[in-house]
PDB file of C-alpha atoms and ligand atoms in Angstrom:
ATOM      1  CA  UNK A 248      -0.053  -0.125   0.011  1.00  0.00           C
ATOM      2  CA  UNK A 249       1.376   3.535  -0.882  1.00  0.00           C
ATOM      3  CA  UNK A 250      -0.108   5.851   1.784  1.00  0.00           C
ATOM      4  CA  UNK A 251       1.659   8.735  -0.062  1.00  0.00           C
ATOM      5  CA  UNK A 252       2.824   8.324  -3.619  1.00  0.00           C
ATOM      6  CA  UNK A 253       4.780  10.881  -5.797  1.00  0.00           C
ATOM      7  CA  UNK A 254       4.318  13.773  -3.605  1.00  0.00           C
ATOM      8  CA  UNK A 255       6.573  16.704  -4.352  1.00  0.00           C
ATOM      9  CA  UNK A 256       6.459  19.898  -2.243  1.00  0.00           C
ATOM     10  CA  UNK A 257       8.786  22.826  -1.625  1.00  0.00           C
ATOM     11  CA  UNK A 258       8.644  25.475   1.119  1.00  0.00           C
ATOM     12  CA  UNK A 259      10.575  28.668   1.563  1.00  0.00           C
ATOM     13  CA  UNK A 260      11.428  30.677   4.718  1.00  0.00           C
ATOM     14  CA  UNK A 261       8.591  32.947   5.611  1.00  0.00           C
ATOM     15  CA  UNK A 262       6.122  30.872   3.457  1.00  0.00           C
ATOM     16  CA  UNK A 263       2.973  28.996   4.613  1.00  0.00           C
ATOM     17  CA  UNK A 264       1.863  26.063   2.474  1.00  0.00           C
ATOM     18  CA  UNK A 265      -1.309  24.361   3.231  1.00  0.00           C
ATOM     19  CA  UNK A 266      -1.932  20.615   2.566  1.00  0.00           C
ATOM     20  CA  UNK A 267      -5.633  20.229   2.045  1.00  0.00           C
ATOM     21  CA  UNK A 268      -7.645  16.870   1.734  1.00  0.00           C
ATOM     22  CA  UNK A 269     -10.257  14.664   3.469  1.00  0.00           C
ATOM     23  CA  UNK A 270      -9.273  12.215   6.220  1.00  0.00           C
ATOM     24  CA  UNK A 271      -7.058   9.395   5.188  1.00  0.00           C
ATOM     25  CA  UNK A 272      -5.769  10.959   2.136  1.00  0.00           C
ATOM     26  CA  UNK A 273      -2.032  10.995   3.302  1.00  0.00           C
ATOM     27  CA  UNK A 274      -1.633  14.492   4.673  1.00  0.00           C
ATOM     28  CA  UNK A 275      -0.387  13.384   8.071  1.00  0.00           C
ATOM     29  CA  UNK A 276       1.802  10.514   6.643  1.00  0.00           C
ATOM     30  CA  UNK A 277       3.358  13.320   4.441  1.00  0.00           C
ATOM     31  CA  UNK A 278       4.371  15.484   7.372  1.00  0.00           C
ATOM     32  CA  UNK A 279       5.433  12.573   9.532  1.00  0.00           C
ATOM     33  CA  UNK A 280       7.662  11.367   6.632  1.00  0.00           C
ATOM     34  CA  UNK A 281       9.194  14.896   6.340  1.00  0.00           C
ATOM     35  CA  UNK A 282       9.911  15.012  10.120  1.00  0.00           C
ATOM     36  CA  UNK A 283      11.592  11.632  10.060  1.00  0.00           C
ATOM     37  CA  UNK A 284       8.978   9.783  12.025  1.00  0.00           C
ATOM     38  CA  UNK A 285       7.982   7.693   9.046  1.00  0.00           C
ATOM     39  CA  UNK A 286      10.840   6.316   6.687  1.00  0.00           C
ATOM     40  CA  UNK A 287      10.041   6.685   3.082  1.00  0.00           C
ATOM     41  CA  UNK A 288      10.451   3.694   0.851  1.00  0.00           C
ATOM     42  CA  UNK A 289      11.986   5.931  -1.697  1.00  0.00           C
ATOM     43  CA  UNK A 290      12.520   9.514  -2.594  1.00  0.00           C
ATOM     44  CA  UNK A 291      14.308  12.567  -1.237  1.00  0.00           C
ATOM     45  CA  UNK A 292      13.625  15.115   1.567  1.00  0.00           C
ATOM     46  CA  UNK A 293      16.016  18.069   1.777  1.00  0.00           C
ATOM     47  CA  UNK A 294      16.377  20.681   4.407  1.00  0.00           C
ATOM     48  CA  UNK A 295      18.411  23.681   3.050  1.00  0.00           C
ATOM     49  CA  UNK A 296      19.607  21.395   0.379  1.00  0.00           C
ATOM     50  CA  UNK A 297      20.874  18.588   2.692  1.00  0.00           C
ATOM     51  CA  UNK A 298      19.491  15.225   2.219  1.00  0.00           C
ATOM     52  CA  UNK A 299      17.681  13.765   5.263  1.00  0.00           C
ATOM     53  CA  UNK A 300      16.485  10.455   4.129  1.00  0.00           C
ATOM     54  CA  UNK A 301      18.973   7.764   5.207  1.00  0.00           C
ATOM     55  CA  UNK A 302      20.596   9.754   8.045  1.00  0.00           C
ATOM     56  CA  UNK A 303      21.568   7.898  11.113  1.00  0.00           C
ATOM     57  CA  UNK A 304      19.577   8.903  14.416  1.00  0.00           C
ATOM     58  CA  UNK A 305      22.745  10.740  15.542  1.00  0.00           C
ATOM     59  CA  UNK A 306      23.018  12.945  12.546  1.00  0.00           C
ATOM     60  CA  UNK A 307      19.149  13.388  12.311  1.00  0.00           C
ATOM     61  CA  UNK A 308      18.801  14.737  15.792  1.00  0.00           C
ATOM     62  CA  UNK A 309      20.218  18.253  15.141  1.00  0.00           C
ATOM     63  CA  UNK A 310      18.050  18.510  12.062  1.00  0.00           C
ATOM     64  CA  UNK A 311      14.986  17.462  14.129  1.00  0.00           C
ATOM     65  CA  UNK A 312      15.527  20.597  16.212  1.00  0.00           C
ATOM     66  CA  UNK A 313      15.054  22.619  13.068  1.00  0.00           C
ATOM     67  CA  UNK A 314      11.749  20.828  12.177  1.00  0.00           C
ATOM     68  CA  UNK A 315       9.216  21.076  14.848  1.00  0.00           C
ATOM     69  CA  UNK A 316       5.709  19.645  15.018  1.00  0.00           C
ATOM     70  CA  UNK A 317       2.433  20.978  16.301  1.00  0.00           C
ATOM     71  CA  UNK A 318      -0.064  18.391  16.791  1.00  0.00           C
ATOM     72  CA  UNK A 319      -3.929  18.472  16.319  1.00  0.00           C
ATOM     73  CA  UNK A 320      -4.856  17.892  19.996  1.00  0.00           C
ATOM     74  CA  UNK A 321      -3.392  20.081  22.654  1.00  0.00           C
ATOM     75  CA  UNK A 322      -5.272  17.843  25.285  1.00  0.00           C
ATOM     76  CA  UNK A 323      -3.045  15.010  24.302  1.00  0.00           C
ATOM     77  CA  UNK A 324       0.238  16.631  23.144  1.00  0.00           C
ATOM     78  CA  UNK A 325       1.064  18.086  26.526  1.00  0.00           C
ATOM     79  CA  UNK A 326       2.295  15.725  29.391  1.00  0.00           C
ATOM     80  CA  UNK A 327      -0.301  16.288  32.194  1.00  0.00           C
ATOM     81  CA  UNK A 328       2.419  15.861  34.832  1.00  0.00           C
ATOM     82  CA  UNK A 329       4.637  18.710  33.564  1.00  0.00           C
ATOM     83  CA  UNK A 330       4.043  22.281  34.550  1.00  0.00           C
ATOM     84  CA  UNK A 331       4.292  24.812  31.431  1.00  0.00           C
ATOM     85  CA  UNK A 332       7.889  25.690  32.494  1.00  0.00           C
ATOM     86  CA  UNK A 333       9.045  21.963  32.336  1.00  0.00           C
ATOM     87  CA  UNK A 334       7.340  21.458  28.997  1.00  0.00           C
ATOM     88  CA  UNK A 335       9.259  24.409  27.632  1.00  0.00           C
ATOM     89  CA  UNK A 336      12.568  23.504  29.240  1.00  0.00           C
ATOM     90  CA  UNK A 337      12.572  19.775  28.389  1.00  0.00           C
ATOM     91  CA  UNK A 338      13.177  20.193  24.600  1.00  0.00           C
ATOM     92  CA  UNK A 339      16.189  22.555  25.320  1.00  0.00           C
ATOM     93  CA  UNK A 340      17.676  19.866  27.691  1.00  0.00           C
ATOM     94  CA  UNK A 341      17.052  17.208  24.972  1.00  0.00           C
ATOM     95  CA  UNK A 342      18.835  19.220  22.409  1.00  0.00           C
ATOM     96  CA  UNK A 343      21.511  20.706  24.637  1.00  0.00           C
ATOM     97  CA  UNK A 344      20.636  24.336  24.129  1.00  0.00           C
ATOM     98  CA  UNK A 345      19.971  27.203  26.324  1.00  0.00           C
ATOM     99  CA  UNK A 346      23.067  27.208  28.489  1.00  0.00           C
ATOM    100  CA  UNK A 347      22.518  27.818  32.260  1.00  0.00           C
ATOM    101  CA  UNK A 348      19.273  27.034  34.007  1.00  0.00           C
ATOM    102  CA  UNK A 349      18.537  30.757  34.236  1.00  0.00           C
ATOM    103  CA  UNK A 350      19.193  31.107  30.507  1.00  0.00           C
ATOM    104  CA  UNK A 351      16.752  28.298  29.669  1.00  0.00           C
ATOM    105  CA  UNK A 352      14.176  29.892  32.117  1.00  0.00           C
ATOM    106  CA  UNK A 353      14.549  33.223  30.287  1.00  0.00           C
ATOM    107  CA  UNK A 354      14.214  31.514  26.885  1.00  0.00           C
ATOM    108  CA  UNK A 355      11.113  29.662  28.026  1.00  0.00           C
ATOM    109  CA  UNK A 356       9.447  32.977  29.297  1.00  0.00           C
ATOM    110  CA  UNK A 357      10.295  34.645  25.946  1.00  0.00           C
ATOM    111  CA  UNK A 358       8.839  31.757  23.767  1.00  0.00           C
ATOM    112  CA  UNK A 359       5.712  31.792  25.998  1.00  0.00           C
ATOM    113  CA  UNK A 360       5.112  35.399  25.353  1.00  0.00           C
ATOM    114  CA  UNK A 361       5.893  35.182  21.686  1.00  0.00           C
ATOM    115  CA  UNK A 362       3.198  32.546  21.662  1.00  0.00           C
ATOM    116  CA  UNK A 363       0.926  35.063  23.099  1.00  0.00           C
ATOM    117  CA  UNK A 364       0.764  34.000  26.624  1.00  0.00           C
ATOM    118  CA  UNK A 365       1.802  37.141  28.495  1.00  0.00           C
ATOM    119  CA  UNK A 366       2.979  37.806  31.028  1.00  0.00           C
ATOM    120  CA  UNK A 367       4.799  34.499  31.131  1.00  0.00           C
ATOM    121  CA  UNK A 368       4.985  34.431  34.830  1.00  0.00           C
ATOM    122  CA  UNK A 369       1.179  33.866  35.012  1.00  0.00           C
ATOM    123  CA  UNK A 370       1.558  30.706  33.032  1.00  0.00           C
ATOM    124  CA  UNK A 371       4.820  29.076  33.719  1.00  0.00           C
ATOM    125  CA  UNK A 372       3.732  27.273  36.945  1.00  0.00           C
ATOM    126  CA  UNK A 373       0.441  26.073  35.495  1.00  0.00           C
ATOM    127  CA  UNK A 374      -0.455  22.303  34.676  1.00  0.00           C
ATOM    128  CA  UNK A 375      -2.227  21.821  31.423  1.00  0.00           C
ATOM    129  CA  UNK A 376      -5.539  21.081  33.186  1.00  0.00           C
ATOM    130  CA  UNK A 377      -5.346  24.660  34.364  1.00  0.00           C
ATOM    131  CA  UNK A 378      -5.201  25.885  30.743  1.00  0.00           C
ATOM    132  CA  UNK A 379      -7.999  26.450  28.187  1.00  0.00           C
ATOM    133  CA  UNK A 380      -7.548  24.572  24.796  1.00  0.00           C
ATOM    134  CA  UNK A 381      -6.355  27.671  22.894  1.00  0.00           C
ATOM    135  CA  UNK A 382      -3.719  28.318  25.757  1.00  0.00           C
ATOM    136  CA  UNK A 383      -2.623  24.743  25.652  1.00  0.00           C
ATOM    137  CA  UNK A 384      -1.963  25.033  21.909  1.00  0.00           C
ATOM    138  CA  UNK A 385      -0.187  28.194  22.394  1.00  0.00           C
ATOM    139  CA  UNK A 386       2.105  26.265  24.947  1.00  0.00           C
ATOM    140  CA  UNK A 387       2.665  23.572  22.385  1.00  0.00           C
ATOM    141  CA  UNK A 388       3.781  26.393  19.867  1.00  0.00           C
ATOM    142  CA  UNK A 389       5.996  27.937  22.494  1.00  0.00           C
ATOM    143  CA  UNK A 390       7.663  24.345  23.014  1.00  0.00           C
ATOM    144  CA  UNK A 391       8.533  24.272  19.337  1.00  0.00           C
ATOM    145  CA  UNK A 392       9.710  28.050  19.276  1.00  0.00           C
ATOM    146  CA  UNK A 393      12.233  27.448  22.082  1.00  0.00           C
ATOM    147  CA  UNK A 394      14.359  25.397  19.783  1.00  0.00           C
ATOM    148  CA  UNK A 395      14.258  28.081  17.063  1.00  0.00           C
ATOM    149  CA  UNK A 396      13.039  25.890  14.220  1.00  0.00           C
ATOM    150  CA  UNK A 397      13.224  26.679  10.520  1.00  0.00           C
ATOM    151  CA  UNK A 398      10.201  24.403   9.643  1.00  0.00           C
ATOM    152  CA  UNK A 399       6.939  24.251  11.532  1.00  0.00           C
ATOM    153  CA  UNK A 400       4.900  21.220  10.624  1.00  0.00           C
ATOM    154  CA  UNK A 401       1.394  22.131  11.908  1.00  0.00           C
ATOM    155  CA  UNK A 402      -1.028  18.992  11.677  1.00  0.00           C
ATOM    156  CA  UNK A 403      -4.630  20.414  11.886  1.00  0.00           C
ATOM    157  CA  UNK A 404      -3.385  22.979  14.534  1.00  0.00           C
ATOM    158  CA  UNK A 405      -6.937  24.516  15.279  1.00  0.00           C
ATOM    159  CA  UNK A 406      -9.400  21.764  14.394  1.00  0.00           C
ATOM    160  CA  UNK A 407      -9.851  20.747  18.175  1.00  0.00           C
ATOM    161  CA  UNK A 408     -10.190  24.389  19.273  1.00  0.00           C
ATOM    162  CA  UNK A 409     -13.151  26.230  19.991  1.00  0.00           C
ATOM    163  CA  UNK A 410     -14.148  28.449  16.911  1.00  0.00           C
ATOM    164  CA  UNK A 411     -13.665  31.622  19.029  1.00  0.00           C
ATOM    165  CA  UNK A 412      -9.967  30.912  19.670  1.00  0.00           C
ATOM    166  CA  UNK A 413      -9.041  29.501  16.166  1.00  0.00           C
ATOM    167  CA  UNK A 414      -8.553  32.839  14.611  1.00  0.00           C
ATOM    168  CA  UNK A 415      -6.040  33.903  17.221  1.00  0.00           C
ATOM    169  CA  UNK A 416      -3.871  30.732  16.920  1.00  0.00           C
ATOM    170  CA  UNK A 417      -3.976  30.996  13.136  1.00  0.00           C
ATOM    171  CA  UNK A 418      -3.021  34.763  13.224  1.00  0.00           C
ATOM    172  CA  UNK A 419      -0.063  33.580  15.636  1.00  0.00           C
ATOM    173  CA  UNK A 420       1.119  31.084  13.082  1.00  0.00           C
ATOM    174  CA  UNK A 421       0.834  33.731  10.406  1.00  0.00           C
ATOM    175  CA  UNK A 422       2.905  36.122  12.334  1.00  0.00           C
ATOM    176  CA  UNK A 423       5.540  33.638  13.288  1.00  0.00           C
ATOM    177  CA  UNK A 424       6.198  32.598   9.669  1.00  0.00           C
ATOM    178  CA  UNK A 425       7.141  36.212   8.949  1.00  0.00           C
ATOM    179  CA  UNK A 426       9.082  36.866  12.222  1.00  0.00           C
ATOM    180  CA  UNK A 427      11.408  35.110  12.620  1.00  0.00           C
ATOM    181  CA  UNK A 428      10.970  33.827   9.058  1.00  0.00           C
ATOM    182  CA  UNK A 429      10.156  30.127   9.348  1.00  0.00           C
ATOM    183  CA  UNK A 430       8.370  27.914   6.885  1.00  0.00           C
ATOM    184  CA  UNK A 431       5.144  26.603   7.977  1.00  0.00           C
ATOM    185  CA  UNK A 432       3.495  23.329   6.490  1.00  0.00           C
ATOM    186  CA  UNK A 433       0.018  23.311   7.739  1.00  0.00           C
ATOM    187  CA  UNK A 434      -2.394  20.424   7.252  1.00  0.00           C
ATOM    188  CA  UNK A 435      -5.988  21.432   7.229  1.00  0.00           C
ATOM    189  CA  UNK A 436      -9.275  20.081   5.768  1.00  0.00           C
ATOM    190  CA  UNK A 437     -10.643  23.646   5.773  1.00  0.00           C
ATOM    191  CA  UNK A 438     -10.045  25.175   2.451  1.00  0.00           C
ATOM    192  CA  UNK A 439     -11.331  28.588   3.651  1.00  0.00           C
ATOM    193  CA  UNK A 440      -8.590  28.607   6.313  1.00  0.00           C
ATOM    194  CA  UNK A 441      -5.984  27.805   3.790  1.00  0.00           C
ATOM    195  CA  UNK A 442      -7.143  30.376   1.390  1.00  0.00           C
ATOM    196  CA  UNK A 443      -6.995  33.019   3.993  1.00  0.00           C
ATOM    197  CA  UNK A 444      -3.437  32.161   5.561  1.00  0.00           C
ATOM    198  CA  UNK A 445      -1.623  30.124   3.137  1.00  0.00           C
ATOM    199  CA  UNK A 446       0.679  31.436   0.368  1.00  0.00           C
ATOM    200  CA  UNK A 447       0.225  28.228  -1.617  1.00  0.00           C
ATOM    201  CA  UNK A 448      -2.265  25.184  -1.385  1.00  0.00           C
ATOM    202  CA  UNK A 449      -1.667  21.674  -2.296  1.00  0.00           C
ATOM    203  CA  UNK A 450      -4.862  19.480  -2.492  1.00  0.00           C
ATOM    204  CA  UNK A 451      -4.344  15.783  -1.709  1.00  0.00           C
ATOM    205  CA  UNK A 452      -6.416  12.776  -2.684  1.00  0.00           C
ATOM    206  CA  UNK A 453      -5.744   9.275  -2.091  1.00  0.00           C
ATOM    207  CA  UNK A 454      -2.066   9.759  -1.413  1.00  0.00           C
ATOM    208  CA  UNK A 455      -1.305  12.128  -4.311  1.00  0.00           C
ATOM    209  CA  UNK A 456      -1.354  15.911  -4.842  1.00  0.00           C
ATOM    210  CA  UNK A 457      -4.051  16.534  -7.393  1.00  0.00           C
ATOM    211  CA  UNK A 458      -3.808  20.268  -7.636  1.00  0.00           C
ATOM    212  CA  UNK A 459      -1.287  22.826  -6.272  1.00  0.00           C
ATOM    213  CA  UNK A 460      -0.526  26.455  -6.835  1.00  0.00           C
ATOM    214  CA  UNK A 461      -0.908  29.996  -5.262  1.00  0.00           C
ATOM    215  CA  UNK A 462      -3.722  29.948  -2.781  1.00  0.00           C
ATOM    216  CA  UNK A 463      -5.729  32.623  -4.326  1.00  0.00           C
ATOM    217  CA  UNK A 464      -5.339  30.975  -7.872  1.00  0.00           C
ATOM    218  CA  UNK A 465      -6.492  27.548  -6.458  1.00  0.00           C
ATOM    219  CA  UNK A 466      -9.406  29.124  -4.671  1.00  0.00           C
ATOM    220  CA  UNK A 467     -10.504  31.343  -7.377  1.00  0.00           C
ATOM    221  CA  UNK A 468      -9.946  29.219 -10.309  1.00  0.00           C
ATOM    222  CA  UNK A 469      -9.797  25.599  -9.182  1.00  0.00           C
ATOM    223  CA  UNK A 470      -9.252  23.252 -12.127  1.00  0.00           C
ATOM    224  CA  UNK A 471      -9.569  19.735 -10.504  1.00  0.00           C
ATOM    225  CA  UNK A 472     -13.018  18.477  -9.937  1.00  0.00           C
ATOM    226  CA  UNK A 473     -12.035  17.407  -6.407  1.00  0.00           C
ATOM    227  CA  UNK A 474     -10.863  20.921  -5.402  1.00  0.00           C
ATOM    228  CA  UNK A 475     -14.158  22.242  -6.930  1.00  0.00           C
ATOM    229  CA  UNK A 476     -16.267  19.810  -4.814  1.00  0.00           C
ATOM    230  CA  UNK A 477     -14.225  20.906  -1.711  1.00  0.00           C
ATOM    231  CA  UNK A 478     -14.712  24.599  -2.505  1.00  0.00           C
ATOM    232  CA  UNK A 479     -18.412  24.221  -3.307  1.00  0.00           C
ATOM    233  CA  UNK A 480     -19.265  23.171   0.398  1.00  0.00           C
ATOM    234  CA  UNK A 481     -17.326  26.149   1.878  1.00  0.00           C
ATOM    235  CA  UNK A 482     -19.917  28.482   3.335  1.00  0.00           C
ATOM    236  CA  UNK A 483     -19.981  32.035   2.074  1.00  0.00           C
ATOM    237  CA  UNK A 484     -20.261  34.881   4.566  1.00  0.00           C
ATOM    238  CA  UNK A 485     -22.930  36.384   2.198  1.00  0.00           C
ATOM    239  CA  UNK A 486     -25.866  33.918   2.051  1.00  0.00           C
ATOM    240  CA  UNK A 487     -26.972  35.450  -1.211  1.00  0.00           C
ATOM    241  CA  UNK A 488     -23.871  34.119  -2.915  1.00  0.00           C
ATOM    242  CA  UNK A 489     -24.502  30.725  -1.700  1.00  0.00           C
ATOM    243  CA  UNK A 490     -24.033  28.215  -4.687  1.00  0.00           C
ATOM    244  CA  UNK A 491     -25.144  24.603  -4.992  1.00  0.00           C
ATOM    245  CA  UNK A 492     -22.849  22.359  -2.955  1.00  0.00           C
ATOM    246  CA  UNK A 493     -21.292  19.474  -4.967  1.00  0.00           C
ATOM    247  CA  UNK A 494     -21.522  16.534  -2.515  1.00  0.00           C
ATOM    248  CA  UNK A 495     -19.154  13.817  -3.497  1.00  0.00           C
ATOM    249  CA  UNK A 496     -20.841  10.406  -3.504  1.00  0.00           C
ATOM    250  CA  UNK A 497     -19.281   7.171  -2.048  1.00  0.00           C
ATOM    251  CA  UNK A 498     -16.114   6.843   0.223  1.00  0.00           C
ATOM    252  CA  UNK A 499     -12.553   7.348  -1.014  1.00  0.00           C
ATOM    253  CA  UNK A 500     -11.243   4.094  -2.227  1.00  0.00           C
ATOM    254  CA  UNK A 501      -9.061   1.766  -0.207  1.00  0.00           C
ATOM    255  CA  UNK A 502      -5.428   2.985  -0.671  1.00  0.00           C
ATOM    256  CA  UNK A 503      -4.452  -0.682  -0.815  1.00  0.00           C
ATOM    257  CA  UNK A 504      -6.720  -1.006  -3.894  1.00  0.00           C
ATOM    258  CA  UNK A 505      -6.341   2.149  -6.020  1.00  0.00           C
ATOM    259  CA  UNK A 506      -8.582   2.426  -9.018  1.00  0.00           C
ATOM    260  CA  UNK A 507      -6.876   2.058 -12.415  1.00  0.00           C
ATOM    261  CA  UNK A 508      -6.297   5.347 -14.427  1.00  0.00           C
ATOM    262  CA  UNK A 509      -7.203   8.527 -12.316  1.00  0.00           C
ATOM    263  CA  UNK A 510      -7.553   7.692  -8.705  1.00  0.00           C
ATOM    264  CA  UNK A 511     -10.437  10.102  -8.455  1.00  0.00           C
ATOM    265  CA  UNK A 512     -12.572   8.504 -11.234  1.00  0.00           C
ATOM    266  CA  UNK A 513     -14.904   6.549  -8.912  1.00  0.00           C
ATOM    267  CA  UNK A 514     -16.222   9.744  -7.541  1.00  0.00           C
ATOM    268  CA  UNK A 515     -15.548  12.211 -10.320  1.00  0.00           C
ATOM    269  CA  UNK A 516     -18.703  13.929 -11.779  1.00  0.00           C
ATOM    270  CA  UNK A 517     -17.187  14.461 -15.091  1.00  0.00           C
ATOM    271  CA  UNK A 518     -15.108  11.196 -15.575  1.00  0.00           C
ATOM    272  CA  UNK A 519     -14.591  10.150 -19.191  1.00  0.00           C
ATOM    273  CA  UNK A 520     -13.465   6.901 -20.751  1.00  0.00           C
ATOM    274  CA  UNK A 521      -9.771   7.836 -20.766  1.00  0.00           C
ATOM    275  CA  UNK A 522      -9.963   8.328 -17.057  1.00  0.00           C
ATOM    276  CA  UNK A 523     -10.210   4.565 -16.412  1.00  0.00           C
ATOM    277  CA  UNK A 524      -6.965   3.727 -18.178  1.00  0.00           C
ATOM    278  CA  UNK A 525      -4.600   6.798 -18.222  1.00  0.00           C
ATOM    279  CA  UNK A 526      -3.281   8.061 -14.853  1.00  0.00           C
ATOM    280  CA  UNK A 527      -3.070  11.931 -15.013  1.00  0.00           C
ATOM    281  CA  UNK A 528       0.054  13.566 -13.603  1.00  0.00           C
ATOM    282  CA  UNK A 529       0.600  16.942 -12.382  1.00  0.00           C
ATOM    283  CA  UNK A 530       1.068  19.359 -15.099  1.00  0.00           C
ATOM    284  CA  UNK A 531       0.438  23.078 -16.019  1.00  0.00           C
ATOM    285  CA  UNK A 532      -2.889  23.304 -17.611  1.00  0.00           C
ATOM    286  CA  UNK A 533      -2.472  24.587 -21.306  1.00  0.00           C
ATOM    287  CA  UNK A 534      -4.605  27.727 -20.536  1.00  0.00           C
ATOM    288  CA  UNK A 535      -3.173  28.334 -17.258  1.00  0.00           C
ATOM    289  CA  UNK A 536      -2.925  31.957 -16.089  1.00  0.00           C
ATOM    290  CA  UNK A 537      -0.426  31.297 -13.377  1.00  0.00           C
ATOM    291  CA  UNK A 538       2.604  29.212 -14.399  1.00  0.00           C
ATOM    292  CA  UNK A 539       2.830  27.868 -10.877  1.00  0.00           C
ATOM    293  CA  UNK A 540      -0.661  26.313 -11.090  1.00  0.00           C
ATOM    294  CA  UNK A 541      -0.517  22.541 -11.518  1.00  0.00           C
ATOM    295  CA  UNK A 542      -3.389  20.086 -11.956  1.00  0.00           C
ATOM    296  CA  UNK A 543      -3.612  16.365 -12.289  1.00  0.00           C
ATOM    297  CA  UNK A 544      -6.742  15.957 -14.452  1.00  0.00           C
ATOM    298  CA  UNK A 545      -7.030  14.924 -18.217  1.00  0.00           C
ATOM    299  CA  UNK A 546      -9.709  17.780 -18.756  1.00  0.00           C
ATOM    300  CA  UNK A 547      -7.718  20.464 -17.104  1.00  0.00           C
TER     301      UNK A 547
HETATM  302 FE1  SF4 B 204     -12.244  13.379 -13.255  1.00  0.00          FE
HETATM  303 FE2  SF4 B 204     -10.795  12.168 -15.277  1.00  0.00          FE
HETATM  304 FE3  SF4 B 204     -10.096  14.529 -14.211  1.00  0.00          FE
HETATM  305 FE4  SF4 B 204      -9.678  12.166 -12.940  1.00  0.00          FE
HETATM  306  S1  SF4 B 204      -8.803  12.782 -14.848  1.00  0.00           S
HETATM  307  S2  SF4 B 204     -10.411  14.150 -12.182  1.00  0.00           S
HETATM  308  S3  SF4 B 204     -11.673  11.204 -13.412  1.00  0.00           S
HETATM  309  S4  SF4 B 204     -12.017  13.999 -15.332  1.00  0.00           S
END
């Protein structure tokens, strides 16, 4: 079974790329592979041009410091026995940074305030159960920031949070990618969030990227039927502009038994005969207005 197949992504410092798709499409496997938690059977992953695949644990560890992960569920990702201060100091101890005890305490307080929990003194001695969901996610972000990462891998960072605090956490991530200038790869199933915050969007279906390009191009001029279906169910703020939602029928196929030809053909409303035999690969549509817009569809 190929959980992820032929995915190719690039991410620059200061850029946010959103990986969008429904559950089970391979988004999480992709970021786990980038972070080294899953070993790819083939392919290449490079950080600042240096190959990561195949490195020993000893050589991978310093690179792990530069690639930090934010998990979906802040109720599970924080150790309930650790005060906030311990949660922030532990990664520094593991990676041998921060110098003295007082230096680490200072760095922890700075990271907490950069993550929006100020004054830090009001939070450092608390346990996770004394924090709200949004505050927990900010602690998780601060625990990543103390290591000074170049790349933040955010796996559905707001999907478990109340709607009222989502915007604040997303705005924090948006600010962080500009200052200090880190790349953020954000997984989300919410195309409207991706459109608002990301520079580029990559849409995944059944382990493959089926459309990618600048966020506004993908959202305003989607070319893949799957992207169009996802966008059709995004509610518009103006109810008068509400279109007809295009509800996809059936479940996504079993990744162990991928359909012949186009992977999306069993659910595609415009599939043609050629779609059962020829597997479309990402390419620039002939009439594309944006040269960075790629689509994997015979009809694009
Ligand atoms: Fe639909 Fe065919 Fe395009 Fe696949 S290649 S998305 S089945 S039209």
